[in-house]
Coordinates of C-alpha atoms in Angstrom, one line a residue:
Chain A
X1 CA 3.4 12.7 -19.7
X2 CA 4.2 14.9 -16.4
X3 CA 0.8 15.0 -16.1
X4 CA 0.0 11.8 -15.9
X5 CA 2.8 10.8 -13.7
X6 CA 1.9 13.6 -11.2
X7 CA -1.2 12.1 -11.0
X8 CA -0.6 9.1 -10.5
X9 CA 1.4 10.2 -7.1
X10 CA -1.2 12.3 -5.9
X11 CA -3.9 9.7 -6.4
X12 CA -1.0 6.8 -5.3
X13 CA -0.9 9.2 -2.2
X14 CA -4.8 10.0 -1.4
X15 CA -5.2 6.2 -1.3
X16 CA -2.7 6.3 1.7
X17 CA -4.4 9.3 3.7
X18 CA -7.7 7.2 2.7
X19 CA -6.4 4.1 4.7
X20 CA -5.1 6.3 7.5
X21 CA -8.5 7.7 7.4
X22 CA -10.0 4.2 8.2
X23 CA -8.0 3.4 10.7
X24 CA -8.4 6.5 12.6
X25 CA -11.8 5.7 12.4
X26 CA -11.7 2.0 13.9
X27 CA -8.8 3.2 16.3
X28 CA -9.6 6.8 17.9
X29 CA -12.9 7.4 19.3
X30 CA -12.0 11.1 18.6
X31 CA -12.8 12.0 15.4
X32 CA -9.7 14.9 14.7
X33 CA -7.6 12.9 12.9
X34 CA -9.9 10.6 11.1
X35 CA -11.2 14.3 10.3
X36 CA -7.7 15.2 9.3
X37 CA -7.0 12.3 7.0
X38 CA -10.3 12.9 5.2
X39 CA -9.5 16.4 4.3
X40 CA -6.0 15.5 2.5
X41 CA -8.0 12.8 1.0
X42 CA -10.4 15.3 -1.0
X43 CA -7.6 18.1 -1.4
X44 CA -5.1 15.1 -3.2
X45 CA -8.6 14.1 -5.2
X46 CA -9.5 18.1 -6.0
X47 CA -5.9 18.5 -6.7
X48 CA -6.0 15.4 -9.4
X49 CA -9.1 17.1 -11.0
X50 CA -6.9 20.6 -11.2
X51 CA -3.8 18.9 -13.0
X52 CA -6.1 16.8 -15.2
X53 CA -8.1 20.1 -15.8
X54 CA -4.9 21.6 -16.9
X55 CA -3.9 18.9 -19.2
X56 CA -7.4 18.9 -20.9
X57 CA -6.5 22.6 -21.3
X58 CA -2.8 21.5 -23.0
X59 CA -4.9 19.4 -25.1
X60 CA -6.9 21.6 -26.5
X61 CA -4.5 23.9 -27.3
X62 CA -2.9 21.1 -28.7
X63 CA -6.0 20.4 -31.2
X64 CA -6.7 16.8 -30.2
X65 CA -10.3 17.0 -29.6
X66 CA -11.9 14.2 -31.8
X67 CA -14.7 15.7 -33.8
X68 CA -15.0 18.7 -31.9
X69 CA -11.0 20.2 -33.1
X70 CA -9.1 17.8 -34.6
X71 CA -5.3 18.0 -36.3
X72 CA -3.6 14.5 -37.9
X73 CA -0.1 15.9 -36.9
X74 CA 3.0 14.7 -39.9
X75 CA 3.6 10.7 -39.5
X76 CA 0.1 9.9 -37.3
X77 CA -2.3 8.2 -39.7
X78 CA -5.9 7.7 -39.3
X79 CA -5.3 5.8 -35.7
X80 CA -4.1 8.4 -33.7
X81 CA -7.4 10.2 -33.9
X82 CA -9.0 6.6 -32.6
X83 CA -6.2 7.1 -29.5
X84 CA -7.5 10.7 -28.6
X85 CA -10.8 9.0 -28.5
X86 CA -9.8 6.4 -26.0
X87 CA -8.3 9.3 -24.0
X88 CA -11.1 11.8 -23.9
X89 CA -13.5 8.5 -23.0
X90 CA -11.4 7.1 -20.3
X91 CA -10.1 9.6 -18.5
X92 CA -13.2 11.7 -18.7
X93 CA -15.4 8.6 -17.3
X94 CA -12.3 8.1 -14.5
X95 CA -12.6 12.2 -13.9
X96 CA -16.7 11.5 -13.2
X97 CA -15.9 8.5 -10.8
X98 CA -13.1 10.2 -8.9
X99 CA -15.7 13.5 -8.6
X100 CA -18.3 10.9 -7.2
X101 CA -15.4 9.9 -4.7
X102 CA -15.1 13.6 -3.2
X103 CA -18.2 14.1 -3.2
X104 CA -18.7 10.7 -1.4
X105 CA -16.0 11.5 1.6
X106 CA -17.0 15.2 1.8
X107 CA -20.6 13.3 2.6
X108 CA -18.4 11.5 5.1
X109 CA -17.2 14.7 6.7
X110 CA -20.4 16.8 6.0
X111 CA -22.9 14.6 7.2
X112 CA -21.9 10.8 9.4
X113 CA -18.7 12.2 11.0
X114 CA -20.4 15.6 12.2
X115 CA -23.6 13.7 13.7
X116 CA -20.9 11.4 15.5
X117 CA -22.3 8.0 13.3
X118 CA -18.5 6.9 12.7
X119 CA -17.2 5.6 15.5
X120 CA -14.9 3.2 16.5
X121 CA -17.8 0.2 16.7
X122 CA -19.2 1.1 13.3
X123 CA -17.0 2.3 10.6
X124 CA -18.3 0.2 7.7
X125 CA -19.6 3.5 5.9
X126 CA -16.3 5.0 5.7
X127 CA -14.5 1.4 4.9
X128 CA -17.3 1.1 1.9
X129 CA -16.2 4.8 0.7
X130 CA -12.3 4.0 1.6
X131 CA -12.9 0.9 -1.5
X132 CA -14.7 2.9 -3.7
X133 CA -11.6 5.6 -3.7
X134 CA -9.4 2.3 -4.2
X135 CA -11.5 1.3 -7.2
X136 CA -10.8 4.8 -8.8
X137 CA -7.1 4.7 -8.0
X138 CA -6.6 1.0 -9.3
X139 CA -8.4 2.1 -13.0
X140 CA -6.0 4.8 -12.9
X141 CA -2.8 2.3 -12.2
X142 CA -3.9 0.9 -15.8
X143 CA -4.6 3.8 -17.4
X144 CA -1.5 5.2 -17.1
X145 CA 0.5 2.5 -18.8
X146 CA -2.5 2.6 -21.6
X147 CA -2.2 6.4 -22.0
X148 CA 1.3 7.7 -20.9
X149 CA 3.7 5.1 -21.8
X150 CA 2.0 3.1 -24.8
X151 CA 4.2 3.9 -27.9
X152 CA 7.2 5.5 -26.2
X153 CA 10.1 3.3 -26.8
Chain B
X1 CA -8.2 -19.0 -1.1
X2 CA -6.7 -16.3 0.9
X3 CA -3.2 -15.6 -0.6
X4 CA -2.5 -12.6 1.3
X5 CA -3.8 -11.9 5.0
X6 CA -7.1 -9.7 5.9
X7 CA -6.3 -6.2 7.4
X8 CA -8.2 -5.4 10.2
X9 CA -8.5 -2.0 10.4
X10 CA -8.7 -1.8 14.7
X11 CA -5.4 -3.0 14.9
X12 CA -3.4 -2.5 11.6
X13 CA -0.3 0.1 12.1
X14 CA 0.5 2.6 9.4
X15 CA 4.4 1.7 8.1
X16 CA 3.3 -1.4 6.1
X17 CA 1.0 0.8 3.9
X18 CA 3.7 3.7 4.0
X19 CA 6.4 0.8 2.7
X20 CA 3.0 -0.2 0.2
X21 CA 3.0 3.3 -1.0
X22 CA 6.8 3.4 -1.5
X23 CA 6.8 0.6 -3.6
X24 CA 4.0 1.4 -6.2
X25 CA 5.7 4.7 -6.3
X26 CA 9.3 3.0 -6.9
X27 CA 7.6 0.8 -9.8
X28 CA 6.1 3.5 -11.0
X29 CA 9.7 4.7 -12.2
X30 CA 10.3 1.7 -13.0
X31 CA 7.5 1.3 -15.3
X32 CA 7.6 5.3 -17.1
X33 CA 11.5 4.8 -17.5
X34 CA 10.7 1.0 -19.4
X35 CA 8.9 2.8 -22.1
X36 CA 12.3 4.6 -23.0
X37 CA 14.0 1.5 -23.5
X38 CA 13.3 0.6 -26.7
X39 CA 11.8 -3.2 -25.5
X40 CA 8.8 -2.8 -28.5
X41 CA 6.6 -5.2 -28.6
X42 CA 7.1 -6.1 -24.4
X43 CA 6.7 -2.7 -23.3
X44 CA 3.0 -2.9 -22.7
X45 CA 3.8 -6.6 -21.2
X46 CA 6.8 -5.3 -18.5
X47 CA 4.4 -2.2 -18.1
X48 CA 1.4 -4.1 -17.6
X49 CA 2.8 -6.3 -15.6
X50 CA 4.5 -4.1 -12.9
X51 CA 0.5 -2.3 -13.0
X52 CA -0.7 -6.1 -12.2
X53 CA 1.9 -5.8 -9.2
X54 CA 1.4 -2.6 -7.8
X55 CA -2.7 -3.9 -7.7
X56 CA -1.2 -6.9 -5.6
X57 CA 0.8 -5.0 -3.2
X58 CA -2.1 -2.2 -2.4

């Protein structure tokens, strides 16, 4: 579960350096700190990808890989292999998404920000990027209920 | 309808989305120490429902 929930601040908090990113953007026509913001931005997302990498890793160990290594542990019937399944889908699809997103604001950095094509008077690329990183972070406000806290009480 | 006002990103300061932030982390807590309370079947509702919030508030 400290997995989860340490994910869920780092991507809570990337959203936040992504919307000080955007208003850098619209605010300073230097680009440092728009810069700046970015970079914490992909580190938080890179960072997600290293704890979820580790808990994949925990998993494994664990044997919980439907099909591919699979224990029923004493008092999980048949449906706890169907919950691994869920897991391994959803999380692996949210993993490919948030990838996209870093790859998306590294474009940001790599290639309109170092040609000067963000500026204060046209943004709208970064503001498009800024709500594709929300979209990830909102699955992930659901999935954690779903995945971390379904079944604890 | 607009429920909530449009941010406009040339003039919007940063302490409402640092209070924003605060408060999806606060449910957050909220929400992970609910599923030790023994509320069974709600649970997933409470849970669910503070998610539904903390997709308002961003």
């Amino acid at each position: 579960m400290w997995c989860g929930t340490l994910n869920f601040v780092i991507l809570v908090t990337s959203s936040l350096t992504m919307v000080f990113a955007i208003n850098a953007a619209a605010q300073d026509p230097r680009p440092n700190r728009m810069v700046g913001w970015l970079i914490v931005t992909a580190v938080l997302g890179c960072a997600f990808l290293v704890v979820k990498g580790y808990e994949y890793y925990l998993d494994v160990q664990d044997k919980v890989v439907p099909v591919v290594d699979f224990e029923i542990k004493p008092g999980e019937g048949s449906a706890g292999e169907l919950f691994w399944v869920f897991y391994w889908v959803a999380t692996g699809l949210h993993a490919i998404h948030l990838t996209v997103g870093i790859g998306l604001v590294l474009y940001m950095l790599l290639g309109r920000i170092r040609r000067g094509r963000i500026t204060p008077s046209y943004f709208a690329p970064l503001e498009v990027v800024g709500i594709y990183w929300s979209f990830v972070d909102t699955v992930w406000l659901f999935l954690y209920p779903c995945i971390y806290l379904v079944g604890r009480s | 309808m607009m429920i909530w006002p449009e941010v406009d990103a040339r003039r919007a300061r940063a302490l409402p989305f640092v209070i924003a932030w605060i408060v999806i982390l606060l449910t957050a807590g909220v929400s992970a120490w609910s599923a030790f309370l023994g509320l069974g079947i709600w649970a997933p509702v409470v849970q669910f429902g503070i998610a539904a919030i903390q997709n308002r508030v961003r």
